[in-house]
PDB file of C-alpha atoms in Angstrom:
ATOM      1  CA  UNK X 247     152.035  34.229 108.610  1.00 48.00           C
ATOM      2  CA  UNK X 248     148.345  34.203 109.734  1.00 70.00           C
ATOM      3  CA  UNK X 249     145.811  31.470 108.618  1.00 87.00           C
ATOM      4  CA  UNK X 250     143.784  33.339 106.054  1.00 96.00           C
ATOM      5  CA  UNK X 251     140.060  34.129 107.725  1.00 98.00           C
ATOM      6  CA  UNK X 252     137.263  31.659 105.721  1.00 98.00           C
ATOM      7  CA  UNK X 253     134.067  33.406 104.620  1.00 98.00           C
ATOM      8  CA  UNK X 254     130.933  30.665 103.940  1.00 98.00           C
ATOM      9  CA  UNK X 255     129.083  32.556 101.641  1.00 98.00           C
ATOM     10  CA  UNK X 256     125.329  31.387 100.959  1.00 97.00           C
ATOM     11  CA  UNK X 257     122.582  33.090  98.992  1.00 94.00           C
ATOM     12  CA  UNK X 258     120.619  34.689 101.477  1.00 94.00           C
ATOM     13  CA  UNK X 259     116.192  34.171 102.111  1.00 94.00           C
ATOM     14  CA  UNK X 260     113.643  35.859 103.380  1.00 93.00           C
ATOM     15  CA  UNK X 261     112.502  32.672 105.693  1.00 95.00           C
ATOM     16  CA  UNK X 262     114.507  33.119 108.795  1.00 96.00           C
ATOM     17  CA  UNK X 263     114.727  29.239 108.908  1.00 97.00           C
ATOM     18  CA  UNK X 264     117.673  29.447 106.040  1.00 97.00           C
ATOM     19  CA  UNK X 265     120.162  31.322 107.641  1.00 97.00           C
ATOM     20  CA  UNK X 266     119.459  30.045 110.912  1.00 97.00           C
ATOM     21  CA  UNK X 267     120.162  26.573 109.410  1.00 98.00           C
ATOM     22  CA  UNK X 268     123.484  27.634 107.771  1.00 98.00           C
ATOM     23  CA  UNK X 269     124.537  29.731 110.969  1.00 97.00           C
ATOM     24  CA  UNK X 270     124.577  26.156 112.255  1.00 98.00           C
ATOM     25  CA  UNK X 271     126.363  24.404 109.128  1.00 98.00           C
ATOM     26  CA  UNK X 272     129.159  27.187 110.454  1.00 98.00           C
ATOM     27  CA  UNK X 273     129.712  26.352 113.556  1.00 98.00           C
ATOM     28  CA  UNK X 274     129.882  22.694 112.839  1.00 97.00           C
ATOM     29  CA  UNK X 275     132.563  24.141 110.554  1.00 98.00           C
ATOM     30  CA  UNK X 276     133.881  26.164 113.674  1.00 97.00           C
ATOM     31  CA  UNK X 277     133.960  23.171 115.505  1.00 97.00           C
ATOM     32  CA  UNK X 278     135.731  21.073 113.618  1.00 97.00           C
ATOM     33  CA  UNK X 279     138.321  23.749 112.833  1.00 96.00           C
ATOM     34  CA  UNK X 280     138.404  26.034 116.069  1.00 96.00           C
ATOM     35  CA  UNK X 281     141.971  27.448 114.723  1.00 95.00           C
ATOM     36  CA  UNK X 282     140.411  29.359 112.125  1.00 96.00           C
ATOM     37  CA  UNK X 283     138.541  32.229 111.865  1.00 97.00           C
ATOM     38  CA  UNK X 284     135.569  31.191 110.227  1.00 98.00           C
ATOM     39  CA  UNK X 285     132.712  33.555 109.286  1.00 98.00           C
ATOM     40  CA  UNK X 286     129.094  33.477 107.650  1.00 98.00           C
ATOM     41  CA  UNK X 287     127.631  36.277 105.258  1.00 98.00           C
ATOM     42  CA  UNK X 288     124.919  36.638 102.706  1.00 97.00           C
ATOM     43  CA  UNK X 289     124.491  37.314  99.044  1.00 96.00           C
ATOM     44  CA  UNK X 290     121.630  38.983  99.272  1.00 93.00           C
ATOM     45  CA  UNK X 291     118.525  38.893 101.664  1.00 93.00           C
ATOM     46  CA  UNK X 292     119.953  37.797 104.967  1.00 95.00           C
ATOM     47  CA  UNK X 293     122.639  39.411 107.575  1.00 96.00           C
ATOM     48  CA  UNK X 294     125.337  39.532 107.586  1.00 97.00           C
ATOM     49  CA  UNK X 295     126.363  41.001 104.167  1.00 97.00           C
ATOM     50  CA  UNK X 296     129.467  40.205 102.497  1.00 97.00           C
ATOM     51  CA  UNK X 297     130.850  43.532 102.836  1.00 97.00           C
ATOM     52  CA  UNK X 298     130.306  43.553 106.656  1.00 97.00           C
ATOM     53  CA  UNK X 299     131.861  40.548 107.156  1.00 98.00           C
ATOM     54  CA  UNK X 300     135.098  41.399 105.051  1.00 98.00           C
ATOM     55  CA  UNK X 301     134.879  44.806 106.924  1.00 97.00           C
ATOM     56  CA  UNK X 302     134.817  42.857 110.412  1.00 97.00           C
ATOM     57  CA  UNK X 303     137.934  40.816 109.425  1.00 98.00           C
ATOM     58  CA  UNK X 304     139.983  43.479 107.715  1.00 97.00           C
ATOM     59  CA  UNK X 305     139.259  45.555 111.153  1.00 96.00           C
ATOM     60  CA  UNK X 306     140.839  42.186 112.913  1.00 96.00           C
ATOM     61  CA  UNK X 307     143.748  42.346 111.025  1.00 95.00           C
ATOM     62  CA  UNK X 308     143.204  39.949 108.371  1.00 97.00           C
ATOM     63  CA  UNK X 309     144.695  40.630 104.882  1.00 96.00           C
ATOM     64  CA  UNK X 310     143.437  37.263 103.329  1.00 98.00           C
ATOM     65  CA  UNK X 311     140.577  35.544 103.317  1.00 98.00           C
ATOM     66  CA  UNK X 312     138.988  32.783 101.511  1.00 98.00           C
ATOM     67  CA  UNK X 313     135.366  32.461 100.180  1.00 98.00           C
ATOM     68  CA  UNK X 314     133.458  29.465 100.253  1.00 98.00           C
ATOM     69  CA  UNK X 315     130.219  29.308  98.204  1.00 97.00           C
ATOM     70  CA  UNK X 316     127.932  27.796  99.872  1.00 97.00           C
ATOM     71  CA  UNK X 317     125.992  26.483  96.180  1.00 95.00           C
ATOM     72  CA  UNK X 318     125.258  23.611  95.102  1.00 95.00           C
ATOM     73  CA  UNK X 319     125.170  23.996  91.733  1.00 91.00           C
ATOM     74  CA  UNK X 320     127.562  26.014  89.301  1.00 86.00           C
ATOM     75  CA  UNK X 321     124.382  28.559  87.893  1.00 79.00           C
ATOM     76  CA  UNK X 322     124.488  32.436  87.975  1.00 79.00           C
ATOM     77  CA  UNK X 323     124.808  33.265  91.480  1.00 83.00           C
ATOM     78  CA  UNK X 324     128.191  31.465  91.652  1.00 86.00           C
ATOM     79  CA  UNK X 325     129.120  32.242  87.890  1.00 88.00           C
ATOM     80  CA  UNK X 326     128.541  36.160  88.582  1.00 89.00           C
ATOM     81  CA  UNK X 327     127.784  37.074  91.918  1.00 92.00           C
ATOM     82  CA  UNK X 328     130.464  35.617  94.293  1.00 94.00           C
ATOM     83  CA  UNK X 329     133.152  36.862  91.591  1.00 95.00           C
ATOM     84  CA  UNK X 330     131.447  40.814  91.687  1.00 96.00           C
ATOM     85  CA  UNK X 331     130.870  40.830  95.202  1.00 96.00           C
ATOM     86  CA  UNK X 332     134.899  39.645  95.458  1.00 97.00           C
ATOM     87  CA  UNK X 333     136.139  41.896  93.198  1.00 97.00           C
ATOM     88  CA  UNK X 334     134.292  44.940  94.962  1.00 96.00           C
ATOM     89  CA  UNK X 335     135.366  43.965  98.408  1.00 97.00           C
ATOM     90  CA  UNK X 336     138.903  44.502  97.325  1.00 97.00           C
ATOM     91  CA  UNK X 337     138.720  47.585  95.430  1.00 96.00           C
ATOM     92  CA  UNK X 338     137.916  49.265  98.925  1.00 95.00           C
ATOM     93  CA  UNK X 339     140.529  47.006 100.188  1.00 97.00           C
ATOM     94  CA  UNK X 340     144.327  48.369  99.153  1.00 95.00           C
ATOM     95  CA  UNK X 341     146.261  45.301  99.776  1.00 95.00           C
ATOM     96  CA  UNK X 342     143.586  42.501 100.612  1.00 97.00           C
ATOM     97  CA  UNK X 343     143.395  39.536  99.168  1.00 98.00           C
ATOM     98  CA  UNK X 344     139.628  37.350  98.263  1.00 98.00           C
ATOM     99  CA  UNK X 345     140.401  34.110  96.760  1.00 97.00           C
ATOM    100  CA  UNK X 346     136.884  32.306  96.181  1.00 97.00           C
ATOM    101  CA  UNK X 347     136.967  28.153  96.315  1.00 97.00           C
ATOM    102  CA  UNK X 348     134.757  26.096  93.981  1.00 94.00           C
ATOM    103  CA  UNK X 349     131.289  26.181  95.319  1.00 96.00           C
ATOM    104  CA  UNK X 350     130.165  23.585  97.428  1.00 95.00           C
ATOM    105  CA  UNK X 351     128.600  21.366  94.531  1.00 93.00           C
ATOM    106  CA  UNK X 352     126.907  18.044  94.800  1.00 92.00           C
ATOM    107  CA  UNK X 353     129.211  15.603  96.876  1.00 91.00           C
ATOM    108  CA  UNK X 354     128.400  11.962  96.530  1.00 92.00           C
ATOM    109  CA  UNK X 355     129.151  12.395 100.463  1.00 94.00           C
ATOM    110  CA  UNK X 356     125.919  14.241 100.343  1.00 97.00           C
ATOM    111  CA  UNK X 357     124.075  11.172  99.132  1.00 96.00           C
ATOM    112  CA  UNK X 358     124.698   9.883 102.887  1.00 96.00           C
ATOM    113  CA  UNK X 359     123.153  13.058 104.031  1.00 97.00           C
ATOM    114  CA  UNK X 360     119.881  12.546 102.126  1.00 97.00           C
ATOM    115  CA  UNK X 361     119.615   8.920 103.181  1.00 97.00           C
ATOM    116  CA  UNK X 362     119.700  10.148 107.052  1.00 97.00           C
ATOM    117  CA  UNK X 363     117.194  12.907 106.051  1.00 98.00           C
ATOM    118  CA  UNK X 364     115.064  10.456 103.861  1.00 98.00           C
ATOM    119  CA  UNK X 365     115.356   7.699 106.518  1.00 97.00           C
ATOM    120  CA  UNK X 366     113.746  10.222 109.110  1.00 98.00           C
ATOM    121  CA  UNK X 367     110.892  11.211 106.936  1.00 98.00           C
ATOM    122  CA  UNK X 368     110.050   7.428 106.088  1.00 98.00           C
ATOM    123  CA  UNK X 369     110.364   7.064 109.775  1.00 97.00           C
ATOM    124  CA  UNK X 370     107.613  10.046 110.352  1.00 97.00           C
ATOM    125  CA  UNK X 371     105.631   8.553 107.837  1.00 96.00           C
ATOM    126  CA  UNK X 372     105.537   5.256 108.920  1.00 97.00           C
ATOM    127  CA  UNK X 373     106.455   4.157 104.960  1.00 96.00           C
ATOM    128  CA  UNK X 374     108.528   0.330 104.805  1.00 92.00           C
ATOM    129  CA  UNK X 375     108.329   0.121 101.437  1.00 94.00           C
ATOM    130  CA  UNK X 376     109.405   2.107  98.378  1.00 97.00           C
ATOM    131  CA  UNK X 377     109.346   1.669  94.371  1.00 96.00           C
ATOM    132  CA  UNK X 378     110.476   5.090  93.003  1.00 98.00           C
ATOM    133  CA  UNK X 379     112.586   7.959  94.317  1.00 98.00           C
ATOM    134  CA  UNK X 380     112.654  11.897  93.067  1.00 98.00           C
ATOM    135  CA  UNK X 381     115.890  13.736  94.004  1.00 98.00           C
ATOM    136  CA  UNK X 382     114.431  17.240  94.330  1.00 98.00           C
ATOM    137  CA  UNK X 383     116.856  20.371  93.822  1.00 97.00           C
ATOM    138  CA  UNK X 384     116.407  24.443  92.978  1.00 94.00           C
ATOM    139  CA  UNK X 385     116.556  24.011  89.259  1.00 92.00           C
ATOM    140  CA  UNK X 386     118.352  26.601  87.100  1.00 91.00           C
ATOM    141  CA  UNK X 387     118.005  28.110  83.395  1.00 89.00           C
ATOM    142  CA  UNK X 388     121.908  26.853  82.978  1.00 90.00           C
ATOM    143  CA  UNK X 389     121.128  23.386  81.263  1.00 91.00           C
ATOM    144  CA  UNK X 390     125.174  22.049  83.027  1.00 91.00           C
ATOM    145  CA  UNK X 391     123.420  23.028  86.550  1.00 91.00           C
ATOM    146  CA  UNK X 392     120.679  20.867  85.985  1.00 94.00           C
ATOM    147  CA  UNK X 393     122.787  17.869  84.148  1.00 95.00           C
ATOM    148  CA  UNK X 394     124.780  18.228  87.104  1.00 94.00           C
ATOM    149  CA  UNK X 395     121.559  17.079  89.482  1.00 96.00           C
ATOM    150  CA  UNK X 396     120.767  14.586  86.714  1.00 96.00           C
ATOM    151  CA  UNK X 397     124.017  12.903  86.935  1.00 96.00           C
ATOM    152  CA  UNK X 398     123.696  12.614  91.046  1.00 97.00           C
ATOM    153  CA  UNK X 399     119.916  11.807  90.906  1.00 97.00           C
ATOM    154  CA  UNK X 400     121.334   8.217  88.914  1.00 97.00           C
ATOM    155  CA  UNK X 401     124.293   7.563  91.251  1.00 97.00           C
ATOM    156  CA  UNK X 402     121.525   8.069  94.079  1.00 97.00           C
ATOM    157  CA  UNK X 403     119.123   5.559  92.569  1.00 96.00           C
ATOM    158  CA  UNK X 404     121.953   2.942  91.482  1.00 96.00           C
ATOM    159  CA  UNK X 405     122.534   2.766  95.316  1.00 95.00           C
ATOM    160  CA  UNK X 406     119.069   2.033  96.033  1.00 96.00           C
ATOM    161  CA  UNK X 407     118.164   0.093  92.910  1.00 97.00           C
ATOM    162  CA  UNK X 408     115.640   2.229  92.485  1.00 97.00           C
ATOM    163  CA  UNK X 409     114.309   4.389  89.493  1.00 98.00           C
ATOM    164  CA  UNK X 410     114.927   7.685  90.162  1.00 98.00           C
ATOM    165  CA  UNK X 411     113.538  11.238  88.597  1.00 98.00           C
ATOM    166  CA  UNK X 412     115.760  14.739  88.911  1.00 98.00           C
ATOM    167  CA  UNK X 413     113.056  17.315  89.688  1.00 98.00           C
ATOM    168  CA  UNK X 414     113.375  21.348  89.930  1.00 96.00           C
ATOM    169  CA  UNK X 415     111.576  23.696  91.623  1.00 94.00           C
ATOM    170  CA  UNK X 416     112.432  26.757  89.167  1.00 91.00           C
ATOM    171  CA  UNK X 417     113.521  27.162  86.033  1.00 85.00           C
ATOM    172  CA  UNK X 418     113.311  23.595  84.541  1.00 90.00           C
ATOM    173  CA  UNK X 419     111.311  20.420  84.278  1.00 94.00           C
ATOM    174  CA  UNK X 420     109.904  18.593  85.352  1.00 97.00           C
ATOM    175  CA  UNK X 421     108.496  19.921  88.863  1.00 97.00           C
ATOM    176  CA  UNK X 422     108.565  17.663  92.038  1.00 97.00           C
ATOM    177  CA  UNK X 423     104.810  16.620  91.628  1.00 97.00           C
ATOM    178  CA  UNK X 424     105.033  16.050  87.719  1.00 98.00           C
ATOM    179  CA  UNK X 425     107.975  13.527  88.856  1.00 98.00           C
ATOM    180  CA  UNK X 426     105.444  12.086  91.409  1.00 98.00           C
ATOM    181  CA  UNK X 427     102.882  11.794  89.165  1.00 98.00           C
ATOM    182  CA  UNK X 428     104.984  10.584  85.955  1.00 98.00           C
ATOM    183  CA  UNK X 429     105.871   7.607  88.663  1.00 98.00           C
ATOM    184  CA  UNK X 430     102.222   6.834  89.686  1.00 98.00           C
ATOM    185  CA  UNK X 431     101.429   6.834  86.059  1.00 98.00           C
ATOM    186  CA  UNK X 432     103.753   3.926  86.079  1.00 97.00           C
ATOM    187  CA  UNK X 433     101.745   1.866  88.721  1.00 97.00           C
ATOM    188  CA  UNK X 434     104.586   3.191  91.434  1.00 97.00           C
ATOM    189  CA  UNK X 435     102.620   3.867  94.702  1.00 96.00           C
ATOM    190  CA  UNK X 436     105.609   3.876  97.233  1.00 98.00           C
ATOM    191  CA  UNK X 437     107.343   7.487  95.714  1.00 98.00           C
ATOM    192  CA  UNK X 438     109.124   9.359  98.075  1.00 98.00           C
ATOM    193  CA  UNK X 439     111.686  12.454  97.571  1.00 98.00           C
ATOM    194  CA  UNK X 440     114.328  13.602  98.703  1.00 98.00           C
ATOM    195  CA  UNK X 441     115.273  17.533  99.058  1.00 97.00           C
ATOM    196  CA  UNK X 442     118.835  18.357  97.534  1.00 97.00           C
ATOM    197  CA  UNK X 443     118.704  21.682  98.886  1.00 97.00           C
ATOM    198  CA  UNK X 444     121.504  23.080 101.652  1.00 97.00           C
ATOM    199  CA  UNK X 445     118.264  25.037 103.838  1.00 97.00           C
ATOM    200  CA  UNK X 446     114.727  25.319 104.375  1.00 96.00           C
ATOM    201  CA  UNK X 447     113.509  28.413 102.363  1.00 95.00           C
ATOM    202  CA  UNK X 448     110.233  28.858  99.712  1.00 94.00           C
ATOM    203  CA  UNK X 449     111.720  26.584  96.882  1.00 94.00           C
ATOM    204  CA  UNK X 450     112.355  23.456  99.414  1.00 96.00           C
ATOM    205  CA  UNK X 451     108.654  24.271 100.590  1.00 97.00           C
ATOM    206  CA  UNK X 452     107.381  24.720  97.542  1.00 95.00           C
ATOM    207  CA  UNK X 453     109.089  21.304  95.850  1.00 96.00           C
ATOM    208  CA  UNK X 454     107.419  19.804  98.966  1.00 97.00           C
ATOM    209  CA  UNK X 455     103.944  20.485  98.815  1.00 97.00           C
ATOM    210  CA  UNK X 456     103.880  19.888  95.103  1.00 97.00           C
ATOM    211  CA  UNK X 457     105.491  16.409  96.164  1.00 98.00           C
ATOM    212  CA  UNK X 458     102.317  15.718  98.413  1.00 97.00           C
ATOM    213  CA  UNK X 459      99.729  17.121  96.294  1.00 97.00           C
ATOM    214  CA  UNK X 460     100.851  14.822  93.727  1.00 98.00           C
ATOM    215  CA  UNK X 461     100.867  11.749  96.242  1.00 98.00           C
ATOM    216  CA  UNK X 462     104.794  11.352  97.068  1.00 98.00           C
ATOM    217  CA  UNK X 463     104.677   9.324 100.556  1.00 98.00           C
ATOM    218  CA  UNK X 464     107.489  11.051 102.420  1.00 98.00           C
ATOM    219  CA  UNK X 465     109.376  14.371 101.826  1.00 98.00           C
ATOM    220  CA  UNK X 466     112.653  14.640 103.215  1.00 98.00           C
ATOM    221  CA  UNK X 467     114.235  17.627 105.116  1.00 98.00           C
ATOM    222  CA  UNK X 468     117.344  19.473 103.241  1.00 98.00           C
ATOM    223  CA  UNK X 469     120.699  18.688 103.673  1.00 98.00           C
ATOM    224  CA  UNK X 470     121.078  21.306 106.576  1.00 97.00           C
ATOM    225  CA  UNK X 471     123.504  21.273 109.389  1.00 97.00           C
ATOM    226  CA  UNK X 472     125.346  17.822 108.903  1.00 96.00           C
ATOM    227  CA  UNK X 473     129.055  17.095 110.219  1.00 96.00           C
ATOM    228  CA  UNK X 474     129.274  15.633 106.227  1.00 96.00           C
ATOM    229  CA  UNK X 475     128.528  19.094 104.913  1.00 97.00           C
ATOM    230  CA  UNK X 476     131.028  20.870 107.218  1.00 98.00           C
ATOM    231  CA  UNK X 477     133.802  19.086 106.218  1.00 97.00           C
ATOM    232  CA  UNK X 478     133.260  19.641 102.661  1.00 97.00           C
ATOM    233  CA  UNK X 479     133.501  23.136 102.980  1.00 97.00           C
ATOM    234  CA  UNK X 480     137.151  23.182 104.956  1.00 97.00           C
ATOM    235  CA  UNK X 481     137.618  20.817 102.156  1.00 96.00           C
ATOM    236  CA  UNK X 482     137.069  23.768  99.633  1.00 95.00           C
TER     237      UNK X 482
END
């Protein structure tokens, strides 16, 4: 019997620069797994759809497939739209089978990640020294998303004996400058965050510049195409 075909599904942005970056988080997953039929689709906003993808692989002969969600925190989109988006695909589909995977969550294998992308932007910055750290993520109006980047945000700081702040961009305090600033307030100068976010998009922008208006030293880049990333996903 045939491999089942894996689907990465993300969320889908306007800014060309997010599916771009996880077209490339796919074919790191590709490369590490060139046995399986791996594809990318979209929630919403970015092609390819769902439904065109699962129409591509039933074409191919494929009668099961697996759905990664490519979230990083249990909220809405994977609590309500992976699930109706699955369930639709197989109504048109006599005989296929969609099996979604828990979402892609926060991995403390991620906290590597954001070192490497924190490193990078203290490099750019030409910052040695720091005395406060804000883990900055999409923020969510389900309370267990945001404890969820909360409960990282601490493991990340124990590492680095640092305080740390969690810090949304939606939904929930505080925002990535009113982190910065609660820090400053402190008589921290050195405050530099990180971006807990899979791709570049308006909320990872947006988190930024509040970050720098508010005096944070170095921004980090999201997690984006990282070998680290792709294997938690065949891991799903």
């Amino acid at each position: 019997m045939a491999a089942p075909a894996l689907v990465a599904l993300a969320h889908g942005s306007r800014d060309p620069r997010s599916a771009a970056t996880i077209k490339s988080l796919v074919a790191e997953v590709k490369a590490l797994r060139p046995d399986l039929r791996v594809e990318t689709a979209f929630l919403d906003l970015s092609k390819p759809t769902f439904d065109t993808v699962v129409d591509r692989l039933v074409k191919a002969g494929f009668d099961e497939i697996v759905v990664v969600p490519l979230l990083l925190t249990e909220a809405y989109h994977a609590k309500v739209d992976v699930p109706e988006v699955i369930a639709a695909a197989m109504a048109r589909h006599e005989g296929l089978k969609i099996q979604a995977s828990r979402i892609l969550g926060m991995e403390t294998a991620f906290l590597e990640v954001l070192d490497v992308r924190l490193r990078d932007a203290l490099k750019e910055a030409r910052v040695r020294e720091l005395d406060a750290l804000v883990l900055a993520a999409a923020g969510s109006s389900d309370p267990l998303a945001n404890q969820s980047v909360a409960r990282i945000a601490r493991t990340w700081g124990a590492r680095h004996r640092l305080p740390v702040t969690a810090a949304f961009a939606s939904a929930a305090p505080p925002a990535t400058g009113e982190a910065v600033r609660a820090f400053r307030a402190e008589g921290k100068r050195h405050v530099a965050v990180a971006s807990f976010f899979l791709a570049p998009g308006k909320l990872p922008d947006r988190a930024s510049e509040l970050a720098i208006e508010a005096g944070a030293v170095a921004v980090s880049d999201p997690l984006g195409a990282h070998p680290a990333v792709a294997r938690a996903v065949l891991a799903r």
